[in-house]
JSON list of C-alpha atoms in Angstrom, two decimals:
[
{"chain": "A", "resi": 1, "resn": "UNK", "atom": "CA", "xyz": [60.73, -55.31, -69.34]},
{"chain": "A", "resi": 2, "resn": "UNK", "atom": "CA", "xyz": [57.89, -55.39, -66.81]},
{"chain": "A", "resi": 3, "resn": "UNK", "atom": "CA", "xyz": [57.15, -59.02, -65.33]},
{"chain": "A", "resi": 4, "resn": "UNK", "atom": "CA", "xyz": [54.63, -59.85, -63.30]},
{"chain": "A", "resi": 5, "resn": "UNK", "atom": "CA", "xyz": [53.84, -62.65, -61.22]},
{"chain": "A", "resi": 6, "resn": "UNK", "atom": "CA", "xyz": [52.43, -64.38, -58.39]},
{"chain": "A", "resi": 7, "resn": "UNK", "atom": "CA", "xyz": [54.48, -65.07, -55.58]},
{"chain": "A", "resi": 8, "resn": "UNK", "atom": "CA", "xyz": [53.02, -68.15, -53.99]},
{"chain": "A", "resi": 9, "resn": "UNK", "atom": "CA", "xyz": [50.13, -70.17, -54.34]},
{"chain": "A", "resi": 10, "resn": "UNK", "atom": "CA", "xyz": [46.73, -69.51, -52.44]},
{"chain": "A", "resi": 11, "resn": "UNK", "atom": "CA", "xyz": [45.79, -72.13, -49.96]},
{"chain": "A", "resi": 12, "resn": "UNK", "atom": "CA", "xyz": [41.69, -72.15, -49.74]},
{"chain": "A", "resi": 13, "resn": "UNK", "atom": "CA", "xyz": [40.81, -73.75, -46.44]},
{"chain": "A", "resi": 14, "resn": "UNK", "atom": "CA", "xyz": [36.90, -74.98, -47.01]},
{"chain": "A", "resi": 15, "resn": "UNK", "atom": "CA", "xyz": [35.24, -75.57, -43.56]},
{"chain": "A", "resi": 16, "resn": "UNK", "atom": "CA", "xyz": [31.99, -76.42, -41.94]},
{"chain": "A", "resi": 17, "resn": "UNK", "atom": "CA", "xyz": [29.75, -79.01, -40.38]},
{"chain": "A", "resi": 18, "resn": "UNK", "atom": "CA", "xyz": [29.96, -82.23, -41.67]},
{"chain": "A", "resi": 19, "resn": "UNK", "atom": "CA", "xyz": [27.26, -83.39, -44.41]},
{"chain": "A", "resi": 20, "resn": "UNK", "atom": "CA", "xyz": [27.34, -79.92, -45.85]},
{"chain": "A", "resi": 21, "resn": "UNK", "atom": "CA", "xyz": [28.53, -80.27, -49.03]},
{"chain": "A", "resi": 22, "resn": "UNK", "atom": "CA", "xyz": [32.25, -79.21, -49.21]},
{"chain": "A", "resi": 23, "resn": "UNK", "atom": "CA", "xyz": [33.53, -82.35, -51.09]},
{"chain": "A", "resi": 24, "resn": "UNK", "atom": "CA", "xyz": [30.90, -81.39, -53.34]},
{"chain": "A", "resi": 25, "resn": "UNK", "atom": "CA", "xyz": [31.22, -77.65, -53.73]},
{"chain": "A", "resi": 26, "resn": "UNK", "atom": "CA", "xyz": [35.22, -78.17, -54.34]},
{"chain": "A", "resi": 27, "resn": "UNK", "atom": "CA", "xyz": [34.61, -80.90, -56.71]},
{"chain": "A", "resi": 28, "resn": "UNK", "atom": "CA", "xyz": [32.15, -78.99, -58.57]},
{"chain": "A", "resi": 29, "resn": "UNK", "atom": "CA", "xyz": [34.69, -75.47, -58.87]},
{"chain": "A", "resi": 30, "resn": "UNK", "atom": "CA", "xyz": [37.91, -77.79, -60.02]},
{"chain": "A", "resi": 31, "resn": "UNK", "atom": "CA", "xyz": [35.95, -79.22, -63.02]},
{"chain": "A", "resi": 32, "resn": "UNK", "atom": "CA", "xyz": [36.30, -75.76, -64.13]},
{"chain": "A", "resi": 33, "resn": "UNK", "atom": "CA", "xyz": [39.65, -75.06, -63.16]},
{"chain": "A", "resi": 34, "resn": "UNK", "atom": "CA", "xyz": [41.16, -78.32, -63.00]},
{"chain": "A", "resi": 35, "resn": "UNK", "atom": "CA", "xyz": [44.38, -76.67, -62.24]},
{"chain": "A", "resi": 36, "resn": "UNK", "atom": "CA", "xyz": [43.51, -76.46, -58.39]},
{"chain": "A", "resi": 37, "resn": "UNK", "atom": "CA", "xyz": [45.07, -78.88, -56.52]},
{"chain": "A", "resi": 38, "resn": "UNK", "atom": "CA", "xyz": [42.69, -80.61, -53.86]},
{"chain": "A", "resi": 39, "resn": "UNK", "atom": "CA", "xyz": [44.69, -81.67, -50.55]},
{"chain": "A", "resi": 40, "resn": "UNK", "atom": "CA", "xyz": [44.27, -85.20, -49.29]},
{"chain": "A", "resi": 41, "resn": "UNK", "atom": "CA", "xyz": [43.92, -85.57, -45.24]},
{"chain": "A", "resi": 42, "resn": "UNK", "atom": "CA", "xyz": [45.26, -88.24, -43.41]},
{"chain": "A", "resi": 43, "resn": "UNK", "atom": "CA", "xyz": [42.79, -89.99, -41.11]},
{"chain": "A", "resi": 44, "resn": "UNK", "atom": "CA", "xyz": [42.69, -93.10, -39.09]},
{"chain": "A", "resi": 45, "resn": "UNK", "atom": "CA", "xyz": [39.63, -94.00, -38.88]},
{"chain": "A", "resi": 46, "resn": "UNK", "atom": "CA", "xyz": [38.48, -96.65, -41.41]},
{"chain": "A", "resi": 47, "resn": "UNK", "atom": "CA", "xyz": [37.44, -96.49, -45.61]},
{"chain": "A", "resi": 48, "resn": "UNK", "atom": "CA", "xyz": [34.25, -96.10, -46.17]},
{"chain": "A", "resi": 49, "resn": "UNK", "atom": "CA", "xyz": [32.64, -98.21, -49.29]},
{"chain": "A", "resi": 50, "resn": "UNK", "atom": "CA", "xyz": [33.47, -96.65, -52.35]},
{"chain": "A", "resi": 51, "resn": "UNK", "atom": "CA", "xyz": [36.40, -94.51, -51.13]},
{"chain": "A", "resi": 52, "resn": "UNK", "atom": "CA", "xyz": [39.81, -94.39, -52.41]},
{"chain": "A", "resi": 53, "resn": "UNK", "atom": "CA", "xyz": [43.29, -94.65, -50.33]},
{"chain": "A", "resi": 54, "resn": "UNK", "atom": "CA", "xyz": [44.96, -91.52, -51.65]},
{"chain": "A", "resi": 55, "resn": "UNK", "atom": "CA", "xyz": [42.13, -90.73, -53.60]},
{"chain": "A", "resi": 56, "resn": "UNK", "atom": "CA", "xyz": [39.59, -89.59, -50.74]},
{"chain": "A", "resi": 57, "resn": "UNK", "atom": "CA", "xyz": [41.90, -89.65, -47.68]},
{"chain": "A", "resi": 58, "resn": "UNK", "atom": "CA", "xyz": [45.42, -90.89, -46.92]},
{"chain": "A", "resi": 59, "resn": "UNK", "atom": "CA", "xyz": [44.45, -93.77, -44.01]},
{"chain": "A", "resi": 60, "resn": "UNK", "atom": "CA", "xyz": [47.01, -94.89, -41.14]},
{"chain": "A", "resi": 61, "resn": "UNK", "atom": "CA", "xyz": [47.08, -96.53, -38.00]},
{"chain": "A", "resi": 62, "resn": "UNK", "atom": "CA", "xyz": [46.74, -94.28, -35.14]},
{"chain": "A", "resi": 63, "resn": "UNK", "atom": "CA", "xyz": [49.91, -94.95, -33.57]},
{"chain": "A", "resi": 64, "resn": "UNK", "atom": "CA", "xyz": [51.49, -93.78, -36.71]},
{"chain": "A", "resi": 65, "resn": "UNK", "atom": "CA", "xyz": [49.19, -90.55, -36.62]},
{"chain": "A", "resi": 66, "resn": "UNK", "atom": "CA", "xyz": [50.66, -89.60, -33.22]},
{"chain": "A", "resi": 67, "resn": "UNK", "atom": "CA", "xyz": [54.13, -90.13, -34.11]},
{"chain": "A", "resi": 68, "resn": "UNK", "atom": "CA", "xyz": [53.79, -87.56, -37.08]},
{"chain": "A", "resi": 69, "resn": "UNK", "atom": "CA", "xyz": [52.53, -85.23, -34.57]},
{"chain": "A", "resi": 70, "resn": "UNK", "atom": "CA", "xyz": [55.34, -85.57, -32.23]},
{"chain": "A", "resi": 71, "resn": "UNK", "atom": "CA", "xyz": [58.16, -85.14, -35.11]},
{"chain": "A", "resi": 72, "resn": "UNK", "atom": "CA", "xyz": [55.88, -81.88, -36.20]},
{"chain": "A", "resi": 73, "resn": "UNK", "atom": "CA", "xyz": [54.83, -83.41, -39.70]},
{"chain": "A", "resi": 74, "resn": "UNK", "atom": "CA", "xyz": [51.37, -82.75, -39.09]},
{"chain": "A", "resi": 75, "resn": "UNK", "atom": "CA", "xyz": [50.23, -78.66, -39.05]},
{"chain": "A", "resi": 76, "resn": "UNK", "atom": "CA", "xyz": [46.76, -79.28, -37.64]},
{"chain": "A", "resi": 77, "resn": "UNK", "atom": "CA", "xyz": [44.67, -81.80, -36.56]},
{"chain": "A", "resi": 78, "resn": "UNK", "atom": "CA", "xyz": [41.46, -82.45, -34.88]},
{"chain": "A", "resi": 79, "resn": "UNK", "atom": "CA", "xyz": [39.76, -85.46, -33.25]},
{"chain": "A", "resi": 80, "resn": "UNK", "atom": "CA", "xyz": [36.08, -87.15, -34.04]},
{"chain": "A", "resi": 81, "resn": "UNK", "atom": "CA", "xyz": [34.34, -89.81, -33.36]},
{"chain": "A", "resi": 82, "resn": "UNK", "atom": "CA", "xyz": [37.76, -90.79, -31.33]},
{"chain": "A", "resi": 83, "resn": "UNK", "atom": "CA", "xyz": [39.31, -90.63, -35.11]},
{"chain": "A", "resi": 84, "resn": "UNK", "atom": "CA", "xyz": [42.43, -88.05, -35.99]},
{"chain": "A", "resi": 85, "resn": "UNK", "atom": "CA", "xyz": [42.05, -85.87, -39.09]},
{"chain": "A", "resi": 86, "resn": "UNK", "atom": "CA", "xyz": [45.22, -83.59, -40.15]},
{"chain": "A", "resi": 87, "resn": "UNK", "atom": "CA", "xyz": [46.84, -82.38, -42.86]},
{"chain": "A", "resi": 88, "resn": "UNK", "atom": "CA", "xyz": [50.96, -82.86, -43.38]},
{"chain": "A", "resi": 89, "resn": "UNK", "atom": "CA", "xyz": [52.71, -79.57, -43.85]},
{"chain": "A", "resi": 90, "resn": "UNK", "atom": "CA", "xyz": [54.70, -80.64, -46.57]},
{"chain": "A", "resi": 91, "resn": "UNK", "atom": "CA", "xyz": [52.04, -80.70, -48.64]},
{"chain": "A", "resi": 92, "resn": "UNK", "atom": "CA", "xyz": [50.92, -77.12, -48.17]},
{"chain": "A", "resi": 93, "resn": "UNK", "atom": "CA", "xyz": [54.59, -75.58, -47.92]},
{"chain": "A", "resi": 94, "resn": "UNK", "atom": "CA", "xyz": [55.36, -77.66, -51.54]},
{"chain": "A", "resi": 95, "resn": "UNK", "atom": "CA", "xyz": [52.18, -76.39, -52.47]},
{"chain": "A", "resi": 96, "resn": "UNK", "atom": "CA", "xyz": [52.83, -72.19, -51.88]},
{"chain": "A", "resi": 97, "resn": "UNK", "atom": "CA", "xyz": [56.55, -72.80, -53.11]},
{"chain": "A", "resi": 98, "resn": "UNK", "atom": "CA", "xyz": [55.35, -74.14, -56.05]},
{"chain": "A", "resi": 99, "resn": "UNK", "atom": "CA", "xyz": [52.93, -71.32, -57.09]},
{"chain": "A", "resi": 100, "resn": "UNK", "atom": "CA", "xyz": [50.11, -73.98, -56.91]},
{"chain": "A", "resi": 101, "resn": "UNK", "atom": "CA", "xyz": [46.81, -73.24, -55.31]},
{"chain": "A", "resi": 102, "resn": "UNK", "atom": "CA", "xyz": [45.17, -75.84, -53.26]},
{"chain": "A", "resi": 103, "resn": "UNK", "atom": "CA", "xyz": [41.95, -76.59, -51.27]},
{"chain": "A", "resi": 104, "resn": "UNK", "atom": "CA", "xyz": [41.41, -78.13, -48.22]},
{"chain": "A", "resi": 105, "resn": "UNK", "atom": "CA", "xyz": [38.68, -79.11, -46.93]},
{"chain": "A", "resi": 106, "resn": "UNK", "atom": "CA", "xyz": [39.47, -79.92, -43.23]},
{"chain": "A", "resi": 107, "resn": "UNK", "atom": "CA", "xyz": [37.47, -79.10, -39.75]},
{"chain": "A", "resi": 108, "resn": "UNK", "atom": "CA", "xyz": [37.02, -75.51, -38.67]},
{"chain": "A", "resi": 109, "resn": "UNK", "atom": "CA", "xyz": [39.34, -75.79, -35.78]},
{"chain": "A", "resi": 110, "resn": "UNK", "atom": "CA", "xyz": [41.94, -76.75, -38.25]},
{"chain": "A", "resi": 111, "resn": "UNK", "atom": "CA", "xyz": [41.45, -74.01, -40.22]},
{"chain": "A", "resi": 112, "resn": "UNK", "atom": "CA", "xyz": [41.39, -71.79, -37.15]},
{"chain": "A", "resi": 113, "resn": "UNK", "atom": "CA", "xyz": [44.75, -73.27, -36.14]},
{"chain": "A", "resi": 114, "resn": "UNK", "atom": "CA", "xyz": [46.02, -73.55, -39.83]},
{"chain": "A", "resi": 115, "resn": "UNK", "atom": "CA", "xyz": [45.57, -69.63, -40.07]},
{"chain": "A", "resi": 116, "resn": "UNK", "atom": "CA", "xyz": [48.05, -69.50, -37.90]},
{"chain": "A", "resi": 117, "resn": "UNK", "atom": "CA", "xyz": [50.85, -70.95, -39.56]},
{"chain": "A", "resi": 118, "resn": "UNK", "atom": "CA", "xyz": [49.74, -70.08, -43.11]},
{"chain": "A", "resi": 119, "resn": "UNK", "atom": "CA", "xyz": [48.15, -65.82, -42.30]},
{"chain": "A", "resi": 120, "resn": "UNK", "atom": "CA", "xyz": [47.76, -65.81, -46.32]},
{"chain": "A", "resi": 121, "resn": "UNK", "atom": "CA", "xyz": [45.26, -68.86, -46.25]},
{"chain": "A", "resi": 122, "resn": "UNK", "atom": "CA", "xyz": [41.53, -68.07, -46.96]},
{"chain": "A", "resi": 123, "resn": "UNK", "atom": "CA", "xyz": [39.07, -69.03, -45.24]},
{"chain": "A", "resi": 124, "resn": "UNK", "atom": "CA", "xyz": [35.90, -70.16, -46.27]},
{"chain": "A", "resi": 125, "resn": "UNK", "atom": "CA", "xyz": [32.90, -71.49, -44.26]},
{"chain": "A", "resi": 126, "resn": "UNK", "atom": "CA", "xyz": [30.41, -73.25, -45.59]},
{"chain": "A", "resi": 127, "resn": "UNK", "atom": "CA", "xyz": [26.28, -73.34, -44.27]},
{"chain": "A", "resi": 128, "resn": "UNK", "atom": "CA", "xyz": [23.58, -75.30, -44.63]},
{"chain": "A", "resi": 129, "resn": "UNK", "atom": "CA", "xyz": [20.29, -73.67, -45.62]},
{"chain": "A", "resi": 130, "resn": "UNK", "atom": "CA", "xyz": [18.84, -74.68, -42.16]},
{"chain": "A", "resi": 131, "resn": "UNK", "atom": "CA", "xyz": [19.43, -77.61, -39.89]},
{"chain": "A", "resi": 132, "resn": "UNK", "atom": "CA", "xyz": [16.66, -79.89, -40.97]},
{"chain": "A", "resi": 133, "resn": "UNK", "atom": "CA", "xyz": [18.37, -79.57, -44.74]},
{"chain": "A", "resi": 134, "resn": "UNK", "atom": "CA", "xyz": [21.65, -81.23, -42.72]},
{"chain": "A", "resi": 135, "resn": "UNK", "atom": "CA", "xyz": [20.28, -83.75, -40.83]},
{"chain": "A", "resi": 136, "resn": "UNK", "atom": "CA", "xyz": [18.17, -84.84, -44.41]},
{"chain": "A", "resi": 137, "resn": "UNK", "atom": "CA", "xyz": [21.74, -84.46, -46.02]},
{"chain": "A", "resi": 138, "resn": "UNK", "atom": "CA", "xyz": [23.50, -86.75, -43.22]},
{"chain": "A", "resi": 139, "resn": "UNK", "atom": "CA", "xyz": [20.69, -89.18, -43.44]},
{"chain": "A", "resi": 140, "resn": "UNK", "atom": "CA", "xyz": [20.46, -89.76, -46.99]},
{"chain": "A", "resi": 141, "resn": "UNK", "atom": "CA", "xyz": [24.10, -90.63, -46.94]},
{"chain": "A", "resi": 142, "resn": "UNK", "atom": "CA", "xyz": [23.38, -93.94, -45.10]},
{"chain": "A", "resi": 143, "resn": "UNK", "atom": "CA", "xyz": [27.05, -94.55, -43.60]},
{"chain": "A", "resi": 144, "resn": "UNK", "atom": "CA", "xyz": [26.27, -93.70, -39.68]},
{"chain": "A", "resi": 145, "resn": "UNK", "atom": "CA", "xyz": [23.81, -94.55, -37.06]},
{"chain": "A", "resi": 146, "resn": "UNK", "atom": "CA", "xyz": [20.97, -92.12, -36.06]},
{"chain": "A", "resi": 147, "resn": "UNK", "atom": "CA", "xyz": [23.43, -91.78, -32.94]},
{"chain": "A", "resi": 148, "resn": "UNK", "atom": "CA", "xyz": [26.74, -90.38, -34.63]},
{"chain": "A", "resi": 149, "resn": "UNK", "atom": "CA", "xyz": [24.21, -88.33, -37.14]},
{"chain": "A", "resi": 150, "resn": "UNK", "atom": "CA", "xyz": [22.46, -86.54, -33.41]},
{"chain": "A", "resi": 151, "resn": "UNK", "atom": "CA", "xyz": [26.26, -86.30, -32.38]},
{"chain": "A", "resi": 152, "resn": "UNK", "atom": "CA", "xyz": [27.50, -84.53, -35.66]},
{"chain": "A", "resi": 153, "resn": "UNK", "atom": "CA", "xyz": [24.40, -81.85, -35.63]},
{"chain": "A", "resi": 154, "resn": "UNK", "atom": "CA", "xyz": [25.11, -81.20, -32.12]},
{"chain": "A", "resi": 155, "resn": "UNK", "atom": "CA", "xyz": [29.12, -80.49, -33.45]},
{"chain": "A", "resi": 156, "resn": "UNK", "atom": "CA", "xyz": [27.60, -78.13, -35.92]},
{"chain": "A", "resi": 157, "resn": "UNK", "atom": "CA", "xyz": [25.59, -76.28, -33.78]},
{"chain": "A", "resi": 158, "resn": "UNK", "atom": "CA", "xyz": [28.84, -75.55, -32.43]},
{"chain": "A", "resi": 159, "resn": "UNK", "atom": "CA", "xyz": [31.13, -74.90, -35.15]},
{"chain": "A", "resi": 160, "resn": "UNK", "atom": "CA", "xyz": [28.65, -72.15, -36.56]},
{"chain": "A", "resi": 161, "resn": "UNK", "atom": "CA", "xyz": [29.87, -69.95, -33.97]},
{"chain": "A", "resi": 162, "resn": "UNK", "atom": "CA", "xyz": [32.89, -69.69, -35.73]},
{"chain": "A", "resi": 163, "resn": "UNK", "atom": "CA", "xyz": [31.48, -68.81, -38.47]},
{"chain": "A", "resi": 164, "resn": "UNK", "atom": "CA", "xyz": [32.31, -65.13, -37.86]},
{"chain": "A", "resi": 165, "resn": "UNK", "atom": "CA", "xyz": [36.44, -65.97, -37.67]},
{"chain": "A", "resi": 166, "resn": "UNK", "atom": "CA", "xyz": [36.45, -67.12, -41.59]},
{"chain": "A", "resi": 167, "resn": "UNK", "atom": "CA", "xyz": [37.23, -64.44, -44.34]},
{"chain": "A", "resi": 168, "resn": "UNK", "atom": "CA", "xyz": [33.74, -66.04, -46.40]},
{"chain": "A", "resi": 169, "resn": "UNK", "atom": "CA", "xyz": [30.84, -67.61, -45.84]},
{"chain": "A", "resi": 170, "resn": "UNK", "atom": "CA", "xyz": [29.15, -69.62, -48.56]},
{"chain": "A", "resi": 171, "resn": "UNK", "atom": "CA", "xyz": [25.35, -71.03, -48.16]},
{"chain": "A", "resi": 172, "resn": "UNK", "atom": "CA", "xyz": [24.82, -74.30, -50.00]},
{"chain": "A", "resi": 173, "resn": "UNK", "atom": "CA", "xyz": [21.31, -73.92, -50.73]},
{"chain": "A", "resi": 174, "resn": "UNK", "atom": "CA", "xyz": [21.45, -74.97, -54.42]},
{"chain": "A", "resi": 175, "resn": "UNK", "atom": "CA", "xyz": [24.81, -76.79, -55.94]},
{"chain": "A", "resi": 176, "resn": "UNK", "atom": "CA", "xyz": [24.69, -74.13, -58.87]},
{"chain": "A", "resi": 177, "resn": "UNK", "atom": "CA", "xyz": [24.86, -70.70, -56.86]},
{"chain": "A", "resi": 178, "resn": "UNK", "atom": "CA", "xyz": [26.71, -72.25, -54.03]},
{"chain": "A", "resi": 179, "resn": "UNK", "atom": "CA", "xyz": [29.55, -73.18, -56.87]},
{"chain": "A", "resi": 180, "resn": "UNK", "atom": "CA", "xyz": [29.00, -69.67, -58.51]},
{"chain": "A", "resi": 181, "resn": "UNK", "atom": "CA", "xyz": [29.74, -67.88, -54.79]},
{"chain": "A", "resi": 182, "resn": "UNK", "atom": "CA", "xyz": [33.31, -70.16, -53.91]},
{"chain": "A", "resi": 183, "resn": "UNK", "atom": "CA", "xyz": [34.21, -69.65, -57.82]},
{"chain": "A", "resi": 184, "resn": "UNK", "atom": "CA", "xyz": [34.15, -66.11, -56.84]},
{"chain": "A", "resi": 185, "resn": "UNK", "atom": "CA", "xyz": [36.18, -65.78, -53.91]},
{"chain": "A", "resi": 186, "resn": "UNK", "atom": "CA", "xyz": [38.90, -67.80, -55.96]},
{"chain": "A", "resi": 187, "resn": "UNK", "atom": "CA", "xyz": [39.14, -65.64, -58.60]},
{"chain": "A", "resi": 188, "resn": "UNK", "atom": "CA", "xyz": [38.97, -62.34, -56.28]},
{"chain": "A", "resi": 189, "resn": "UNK", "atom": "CA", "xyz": [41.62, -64.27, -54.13]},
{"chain": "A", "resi": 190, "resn": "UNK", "atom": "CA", "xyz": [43.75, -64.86, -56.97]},
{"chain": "A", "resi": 191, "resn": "UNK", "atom": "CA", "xyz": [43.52, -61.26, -58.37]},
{"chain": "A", "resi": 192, "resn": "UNK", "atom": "CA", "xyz": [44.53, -59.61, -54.96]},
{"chain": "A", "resi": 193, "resn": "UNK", "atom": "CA", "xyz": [47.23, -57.01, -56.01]},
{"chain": "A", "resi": 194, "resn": "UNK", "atom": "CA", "xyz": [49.15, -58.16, -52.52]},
{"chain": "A", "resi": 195, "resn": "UNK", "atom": "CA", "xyz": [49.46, -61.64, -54.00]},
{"chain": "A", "resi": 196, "resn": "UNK", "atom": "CA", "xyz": [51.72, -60.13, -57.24]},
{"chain": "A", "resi": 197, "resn": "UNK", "atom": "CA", "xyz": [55.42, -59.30, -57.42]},
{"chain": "A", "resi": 198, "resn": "UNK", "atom": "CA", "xyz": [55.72, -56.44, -60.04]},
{"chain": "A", "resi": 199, "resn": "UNK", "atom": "CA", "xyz": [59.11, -56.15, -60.57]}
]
C-alpha cells in the first residue's frame, strides 16, 4: 500500500519592523487553522498591561537569559531597547519531530541566524504600506515614548534591507488581503512535494 506523509513540521519564521502587524497577521491565519502552533519567545524585559506570562512571552531575569545562552538552550537571540529576545531550541526541534508546524514571530536577525540552523524554515517578511502608516501604528499603541517610537522607525529603516534574504514578503496594507497572502504561502509551504515521504 502507498503511504504518504510529511516528514517534519514547517517552521514559519514571521519577521519585520516592529508595530507592523505580525502578532496580528498570525493571529488572524490560526483562527482558521487552529492547528498551527504559535511559538512563545522568552524576553526580559518587563509585561506590558494586558499581556500574559506564557501567553504573550515567556519573561526572565536577564541573568537567567545569559545563562541559557551559554549552555546553548537558546538558537537565536537579539537585543533591544537593552532587552534579550530568543527563542529555546527545544521548542522548535519538538516542534519538526513532532510533525507540528509552528510560527514565530521573532526579529529579522533571528530569522537570518535561525535559517541557519533550521535551512527548511520559511521565511516571511512582513511591510508596512509606507512609513507614516508605522509610525501611526506605533503611536496608536500608546506603550512607548515618542523617543523609543523615533528609535524603532530608525531600526526599520534598517531591517528592510533584509528584506531581499526572506523566501516572502507580505504587505500589511489591509488585515483581510494581508491574511489572504501568509494563508497562501502556508498552504504552498505545506504542499511542497520535498516536504513528503512517499514510500
Amino acid at each position: 500500500m502507498l503511504k504518504i506523509k510529511r516528514e517534519k513540521g514547517i517552521i514559519f519564521c514571521c519577521s519585520g519592523p516592529s508595530g507592523v502587524g505580525k502578532d496580528t497577521l498570525i493571529a488572524e491565519v490560526r483562527k482558521k487553522y487552529p492547528e498551527l502552533v504559535h511559538s512563545i519567545s522568552l524576553t526580559t524585559r518587563q509585561p506590558r498591561p494586558g499581556e500574559v506570562p506564557g501567553q504573550d512571552y515567556h519573561f526572565c531575569e536577564k541573568e537567567e537569559f545569559e545563562r541559557l545562552i551559554e549552555s546553548g538552550e537558546i538558537i537565536e537571540y537579539d537585543v533591544f531597547c537593552d532587552n534579550y529576545y530568543g527563542t529555546l531550541a527545544q521548542v522548535l526541534r519538538e516542534a519538526e519531530a513532532g510533525g507540528t508546524d509552528i510560527f514565530l514571530d521573532i526579529t529579522v536577525a533571528g530569522s537570518l541566524r535561525l535559517k541557519e540552523l533550521f535551512p527548511d524554515a520559511v521565511l516571511i517578511f512582513i511591510l508596512p504600506p509606507s512609513q507614516e502608516t508605522l509610525i501611526e501604528r506605533l503611536k496608536a499603541r500608546r506603550t512607548e515614548a515618542e523617543s523609543v517610537i523615533n528609535s524603532r522607525v530608525e531600526k526599520a529603516k534598517e531591517e528592510v534591507k533584509n528584506a531581499a534574504a526572506f523566501d516572502y514578503v507580505v504587505v500589511n496594507d489591509t488585515i483581510k488581503d494581508a491574511v489572504s497572502c501568509l494563508e497562501a504561502i502556508v498552504l504552498a509551504e505545506r504542499s511542497r512535494s520535498g516536504r513528503f515521504l512517499f514510500n
